[in-house]
Amino acid sequence: MIIFLIGFMGSGKSTTGRRLSSKLGYDFVDTDEVIIDRYGLSINEIFFQIGEEKFRESETLLLNELIQKESLVVSTGGGMPCHSENMELINANGCSIYLKLSPQALFSRLSPGKHKRPLIKNLNDEELMSFVEETLLEREPLYSKAKHVVGFDTDLEELLALVQT
Ligand code: S3P
């Protein structure tokens, strides 16, 4: 089985994914980390030197590789399910879990480390809040195609029970 954690930037996919994978004894993959390794560049550098379009192509390529594997927990980049046919691929090949947070909660979690994320690094507080609200509205229809939708405070035992049903 492959478990895909999806959701907005800052929703806790990597932390949750790591914990879930160690409970299940599965390998863990963070798609951003793999792409960083492949380019030898940070996400900021990839966006600014190579461009978002190439980054999105790399995400789709990587997803196509990952679906060949088994016993894996994947933390996806926040935009991955929203480009190409990625959400369909995710659902056809694994169990998807959407970590759903409110725009306010996302704002609070994203604001302190925003310099690490190219889409928000130059935004002031007001712009960041609008970006989160507007982008979430656009992406929600795709995120909501996940098999399971859970809140940020869902504990590991609940998640385990979900994926084992
Ligand atoms: C993005 C989310 C980021 C990273 C890139 C673009 C997005 O991943 O892939 O900055 O479009 O939402 P995280 O969700 O892991 O921050």
PDB file of C-alpha atoms and ligand atoms in Angstrom:
ATOM      1  CA  MET A   1       0.000   0.000   0.000  1.00  0.00           C
ATOM      2  CA  ILE A   2       1.072   3.602  -0.628  1.00  0.00           C
ATOM      3  CA  ILE A   3      -0.257   6.326   1.654  1.00  0.00           C
ATOM      4  CA  PHE A   4      -0.227   9.866   0.264  1.00  0.00           C
ATOM      5  CA  LEU A   5      -0.462  12.792   2.653  1.00  0.00           C
ATOM      6  CA  ILE A   6      -1.758  15.834   0.864  1.00  0.00           C
ATOM      7  CA  GLY A   7      -2.629  19.379   1.869  1.00  0.00           C
ATOM      8  CA  PHE A   8      -1.527  22.990   1.874  1.00  0.00           C
ATOM      9  CA  MET A   9       2.027  24.108   2.670  1.00  0.00           C
ATOM     10  CA  GLY A  10       2.538  24.078   6.415  1.00  0.00           C
ATOM     11  CA  SER A  11      -0.193  21.561   7.165  1.00  0.00           C
ATOM     12  CA  GLY A  12       2.221  19.096   8.820  1.00  0.00           C
ATOM     13  CA  LYS A  13       2.423  16.467   6.055  1.00  0.00           C
ATOM     14  CA  SER A  14       6.115  15.682   6.562  1.00  0.00           C
ATOM     15  CA  THR A  15       5.979  15.342  10.350  1.00  0.00           C
ATOM     16  CA  THR A  16       2.806  13.250  10.233  1.00  0.00           C
ATOM     17  CA  GLY A  17       4.158  11.185   7.342  1.00  0.00           C
ATOM     18  CA  ARG A  18       7.406  10.373   9.148  1.00  0.00           C
ATOM     19  CA  ARG A  19       5.520   9.243  12.268  1.00  0.00           C
ATOM     20  CA  LEU A  20       3.011   7.198  10.298  1.00  0.00           C
ATOM     21  CA  SER A  21       5.735   5.472   8.276  1.00  0.00           C
ATOM     22  CA  SER A  22       7.687   4.463  11.361  1.00  0.00           C
ATOM     23  CA  LYS A  23       4.521   3.046  13.018  1.00  0.00           C
ATOM     24  CA  LEU A  24       3.700   1.051   9.886  1.00  0.00           C
ATOM     25  CA  GLY A  25       7.300   0.030   9.187  1.00  0.00           C
ATOM     26  CA  TYR A  26       6.996   1.623   5.718  1.00  0.00           C
ATOM     27  CA  ASP A  27       9.568   3.737   3.896  1.00  0.00           C
ATOM     28  CA  PHE A  28       8.977   7.477   3.914  1.00  0.00           C
ATOM     29  CA  VAL A  29       9.383   9.868   0.980  1.00  0.00           C
ATOM     30  CA  ASP A  30       9.040  13.646   1.055  1.00  0.00           C
ATOM     31  CA  THR A  31       8.630  14.679  -2.585  1.00  0.00           C
ATOM     32  CA  ASP A  32      10.206  18.122  -2.042  1.00  0.00           C
ATOM     33  CA  GLU A  33      13.290  16.481  -0.506  1.00  0.00           C
ATOM     34  CA  VAL A  34      13.728  14.106  -3.459  1.00  0.00           C
ATOM     35  CA  ILE A  35      13.458  16.989  -5.950  1.00  0.00           C
ATOM     36  CA  ILE A  36      15.920  19.082  -3.893  1.00  0.00           C
ATOM     37  CA  ASP A  37      18.402  16.160  -4.017  1.00  0.00           C
ATOM     38  CA  ARG A  38      17.924  15.629  -7.739  1.00  0.00           C
ATOM     39  CA  TYR A  39      18.609  19.254  -8.649  1.00  0.00           C
ATOM     40  CA  GLY A  40      21.129  19.855  -5.875  1.00  0.00           C
ATOM     41  CA  LEU A  41      19.251  23.117  -5.273  1.00  0.00           C
ATOM     42  CA  SER A  42      16.813  24.427  -2.655  1.00  0.00           C
ATOM     43  CA  ILE A  43      13.118  24.790  -3.560  1.00  0.00           C
ATOM     44  CA  ASN A  44      13.650  28.563  -3.766  1.00  0.00           C
ATOM     45  CA  GLU A  45      16.583  28.105  -6.166  1.00  0.00           C
ATOM     46  CA  ILE A  46      14.628  25.613  -8.295  1.00  0.00           C
ATOM     47  CA  PHE A  47      11.705  28.056  -8.626  1.00  0.00           C
ATOM     48  CA  PHE A  48      13.861  31.081  -9.352  1.00  0.00           C
ATOM     49  CA  GLN A  49      16.615  29.511 -11.507  1.00  0.00           C
ATOM     50  CA  ILE A  50      14.753  26.721 -13.268  1.00  0.00           C
ATOM     51  CA  GLY A  51      11.137  27.805 -12.988  1.00  0.00           C
ATOM     52  CA  GLU A  52       7.911  26.548 -11.484  1.00  0.00           C
ATOM     53  CA  GLU A  53       6.883  24.754 -14.680  1.00  0.00           C
ATOM     54  CA  LYS A  54       9.940  22.468 -14.602  1.00  0.00           C
ATOM     55  CA  PHE A  55       9.391  21.919 -10.871  1.00  0.00           C
ATOM     56  CA  ARG A  56       5.812  20.779 -11.569  1.00  0.00           C
ATOM     57  CA  GLU A  57       7.076  18.438 -14.323  1.00  0.00           C
ATOM     58  CA  SER A  58       9.561  16.966 -11.844  1.00  0.00           C
ATOM     59  CA  GLU A  59       6.759  16.398  -9.321  1.00  0.00           C
ATOM     60  CA  THR A  60       4.657  14.510 -11.885  1.00  0.00           C
ATOM     61  CA  LEU A  61       7.659  12.466 -13.011  1.00  0.00           C
ATOM     62  CA  LEU A  62       8.460  11.568  -9.413  1.00  0.00           C
ATOM     63  CA  LEU A  63       4.840  10.635  -8.687  1.00  0.00           C
ATOM     64  CA  ASN A  64       4.901   8.260 -11.651  1.00  0.00           C
ATOM     65  CA  GLU A  65       7.996   6.610 -10.180  1.00  0.00           C
ATOM     66  CA  LEU A  66       6.577   6.371  -6.673  1.00  0.00           C
ATOM     67  CA  ILE A  67       3.378   4.615  -7.727  1.00  0.00           C
ATOM     68  CA  GLN A  68       5.490   1.662  -8.875  1.00  0.00           C
ATOM     69  CA  LYS A  69       6.554   1.068  -5.262  1.00  0.00           C
ATOM     70  CA  GLU A  70       4.926  -0.603  -2.259  1.00  0.00           C
ATOM     71  CA  SER A  71       4.743  -0.033   1.503  1.00  0.00           C
ATOM     72  CA  LEU A  72       5.426   3.668   1.297  1.00  0.00           C
ATOM     73  CA  VAL A  73       4.223   6.834   3.011  1.00  0.00           C
ATOM     74  CA  VAL A  74       4.564   9.891   0.766  1.00  0.00           C
ATOM     75  CA  SER A  75       4.436  13.494   1.916  1.00  0.00           C
ATOM     76  CA  THR A  76       3.509  15.439  -1.235  1.00  0.00           C
ATOM     77  CA  GLY A  77       4.399  19.050  -2.010  1.00  0.00           C
ATOM     78  CA  GLY A  78       1.337  21.260  -1.426  1.00  0.00           C
ATOM     79  CA  GLY A  79       0.809  21.874  -5.138  1.00  0.00           C
ATOM     80  CA  MET A  80       1.365  18.332  -6.364  1.00  0.00           C
ATOM     81  CA  PRO A  81      -2.286  17.167  -6.279  1.00  0.00           C
ATOM     82  CA  CYS A  82      -3.354  20.352  -8.095  1.00  0.00           C
ATOM     83  CA  HIS A  83      -1.316  19.954 -11.284  1.00  0.00           C
ATOM     84  CA  SER A  84      -1.622  17.614 -14.278  1.00  0.00           C
ATOM     85  CA  GLU A  85      -3.670  14.531 -13.483  1.00  0.00           C
ATOM     86  CA  ASN A  86      -1.738  14.000 -10.261  1.00  0.00           C
ATOM     87  CA  MET A  87      -4.719  13.710  -7.925  1.00  0.00           C
ATOM     88  CA  GLU A  88      -6.236  11.028 -10.147  1.00  0.00           C
ATOM     89  CA  LEU A  89      -2.913   9.155 -10.157  1.00  0.00           C
ATOM     90  CA  ILE A  90      -2.695   9.423  -6.376  1.00  0.00           C
ATOM     91  CA  ASN A  91      -6.182   8.047  -5.845  1.00  0.00           C
ATOM     92  CA  ALA A  92      -5.798   5.302  -8.423  1.00  0.00           C
ATOM     93  CA  ASN A  93      -2.633   4.033  -6.775  1.00  0.00           C
ATOM     94  CA  GLY A  94      -2.860   4.666  -3.071  1.00  0.00           C
ATOM     95  CA  CYS A  95      -4.742   5.784  -0.020  1.00  0.00           C
ATOM     96  CA  SER A  96      -4.873   9.586   0.168  1.00  0.00           C
ATOM     97  CA  ILE A  97      -5.270  11.586   3.360  1.00  0.00           C
ATOM     98  CA  TYR A  98      -5.939  15.335   3.271  1.00  0.00           C
ATOM     99  CA  LEU A  99      -4.626  17.180   6.335  1.00  0.00           C
ATOM    100  CA  LYS A 100      -7.146  20.001   6.499  1.00  0.00           C
ATOM    101  CA  LEU A 101      -6.362  23.206   8.412  1.00  0.00           C
ATOM    102  CA  SER A 102      -8.163  26.536   8.509  1.00  0.00           C
ATOM    103  CA  PRO A 103      -6.645  29.493   6.625  1.00  0.00           C
ATOM    104  CA  GLN A 104      -5.885  31.158   9.981  1.00  0.00           C
ATOM    105  CA  ALA A 105      -4.048  28.093  11.289  1.00  0.00           C
ATOM    106  CA  LEU A 106      -2.073  27.828   8.040  1.00  0.00           C
ATOM    107  CA  PHE A 107      -1.176  31.515   8.193  1.00  0.00           C
ATOM    108  CA  SER A 108       0.167  31.145  11.751  1.00  0.00           C
ATOM    109  CA  ARG A 109       2.222  28.098  10.848  1.00  0.00           C
ATOM    110  CA  LEU A 110       3.585  29.551   7.583  1.00  0.00           C
ATOM    111  CA  SER A 111       4.397  33.091   8.633  1.00  0.00           C
ATOM    112  CA  PRO A 112       7.594  32.462  10.678  1.00  0.00           C
ATOM    113  CA  GLY A 113       9.374  30.339   8.012  1.00  0.00           C
ATOM    114  CA  LYS A 114       7.942  31.918   4.880  1.00  0.00           C
ATOM    115  CA  HIS A 115      11.396  32.787   3.438  1.00  0.00           C
ATOM    116  CA  LYS A 116      11.918  29.066   2.705  1.00  0.00           C
ATOM    117  CA  ARG A 117       8.907  28.899   0.386  1.00  0.00           C
ATOM    118  CA  PRO A 118       9.126  30.629  -3.015  1.00  0.00           C
ATOM    119  CA  LEU A 119       5.402  31.251  -3.446  1.00  0.00           C
ATOM    120  CA  ILE A 120       5.124  33.245  -0.210  1.00  0.00           C
ATOM    121  CA  LYS A 121       8.599  34.512   0.653  1.00  0.00           C
ATOM    122  CA  ASN A 122       7.979  38.095  -0.511  1.00  0.00           C
ATOM    123  CA  LEU A 123       4.488  38.529   0.936  1.00  0.00           C
ATOM    124  CA  ASN A 124       3.645  40.742   3.910  1.00  0.00           C
ATOM    125  CA  ASP A 125       1.144  39.507   6.519  1.00  0.00           C
ATOM    126  CA  GLU A 126      -1.905  40.839   4.733  1.00  0.00           C
ATOM    127  CA  GLU A 127      -0.789  39.432   1.370  1.00  0.00           C
ATOM    128  CA  LEU A 128       0.077  36.092   2.955  1.00  0.00           C
ATOM    129  CA  MET A 129      -3.382  35.775   4.505  1.00  0.00           C
ATOM    130  CA  SER A 130      -5.028  36.588   1.152  1.00  0.00           C
ATOM    131  CA  PHE A 131      -2.736  34.147  -0.657  1.00  0.00           C
ATOM    132  CA  VAL A 132      -3.646  31.359   1.767  1.00  0.00           C
ATOM    133  CA  GLU A 133      -7.388  32.068   1.526  1.00  0.00           C
ATOM    134  CA  GLU A 134      -7.454  32.370  -2.261  1.00  0.00           C
ATOM    135  CA  THR A 135      -5.119  29.478  -3.040  1.00  0.00           C
ATOM    136  CA  LEU A 136      -6.898  27.200  -0.594  1.00  0.00           C
ATOM    137  CA  LEU A 137     -10.211  28.025  -2.259  1.00  0.00           C
ATOM    138  CA  GLU A 138      -8.748  27.037  -5.651  1.00  0.00           C
ATOM    139  CA  ARG A 139      -7.109  23.878  -4.347  1.00  0.00           C
ATOM    140  CA  GLU A 140      -9.811  22.639  -1.975  1.00  0.00           C
ATOM    141  CA  PRO A 141     -11.826  20.861  -4.723  1.00  0.00           C
ATOM    142  CA  LEU A 142      -8.747  18.772  -5.546  1.00  0.00           C
ATOM    143  CA  TYR A 143      -7.612  18.162  -1.964  1.00  0.00           C
ATOM    144  CA  SER A 144     -11.174  17.104  -1.129  1.00  0.00           C
ATOM    145  CA  LYS A 145     -10.938  14.215  -3.565  1.00  0.00           C
ATOM    146  CA  ALA A 146      -8.791  12.476  -0.941  1.00  0.00           C
ATOM    147  CA  LYS A 147     -10.114   9.208   0.434  1.00  0.00           C
ATOM    148  CA  HIS A 148      -9.864  10.586   3.985  1.00  0.00           C
ATOM    149  CA  VAL A 149     -10.040  14.171   5.239  1.00  0.00           C
ATOM    150  CA  VAL A 150      -8.654  14.750   8.746  1.00  0.00           C
ATOM    151  CA  GLY A 151      -7.955  17.690  11.023  1.00  0.00           C
ATOM    152  CA  PHE A 152      -4.463  18.662  12.116  1.00  0.00           C
ATOM    153  CA  ASP A 153      -5.081  17.343  15.626  1.00  0.00           C
ATOM    154  CA  THR A 154      -5.941  13.809  14.471  1.00  0.00           C
ATOM    155  CA  ASP A 155      -3.695  11.474  16.453  1.00  0.00           C
ATOM    156  CA  LEU A 156      -1.539   8.743  15.031  1.00  0.00           C
ATOM    157  CA  GLU A 157      -3.743   5.902  16.280  1.00  0.00           C
ATOM    158  CA  GLU A 158      -6.745   7.374  14.452  1.00  0.00           C
ATOM    159  CA  LEU A 159      -4.710   7.723  11.273  1.00  0.00           C
ATOM    160  CA  LEU A 160      -3.515   4.138  11.586  1.00  0.00           C
ATOM    161  CA  ALA A 161      -7.089   2.939  12.010  1.00  0.00           C
ATOM    162  CA  LEU A 162      -8.128   4.922   8.910  1.00  0.00           C
ATOM    163  CA  VAL A 163      -5.474   3.501   6.634  1.00  0.00           C
ATOM    164  CA  GLN A 164      -6.049  -0.020   7.853  1.00  0.00           C
ATOM    165  CA  THR A 165      -9.772   0.011   7.009  1.00  0.00           C
TER     166      THR A 165
HETATM  167  C1  S3P B   1       4.242  24.294  -2.880  1.00  0.00           C
HETATM  168  C2  S3P B   1       4.448  23.623  -1.699  1.00  0.00           C
HETATM  169  C3  S3P B   1       5.778  23.275  -1.204  1.00  0.00           C
HETATM  170  C4  S3P B   1       6.781  23.135  -2.357  1.00  0.00           C
HETATM  171  C5  S3P B   1       6.741  24.361  -3.218  1.00  0.00           C
HETATM  172  C6  S3P B   1       5.370  24.647  -3.795  1.00  0.00           C
HETATM  173  C7  S3P B   1       2.864  24.651  -3.291  1.00  0.00           C
HETATM  174  O1  S3P B   1       5.736  22.055  -0.469  1.00  0.00           O
HETATM  175  O2  S3P B   1       6.499  21.992  -3.114  1.00  0.00           O
HETATM  176  O3  S3P B   1       7.175  25.445  -2.430  1.00  0.00           O
HETATM  177  O4  S3P B   1       2.635  24.947  -4.472  1.00  0.00           O
HETATM  178  O5  S3P B   1       1.964  24.601  -2.419  1.00  0.00           O
HETATM  179  P1  S3P B   1       5.183  21.943   1.053  1.00  0.00           P
HETATM  180  O6  S3P B   1       3.706  21.763   0.972  1.00  0.00           O
HETATM  181  O7  S3P B   1       5.879  20.712   1.559  1.00  0.00           O
HETATM  182  O8  S3P B   1       5.616  23.182   1.744  1.00  0.00           O
END
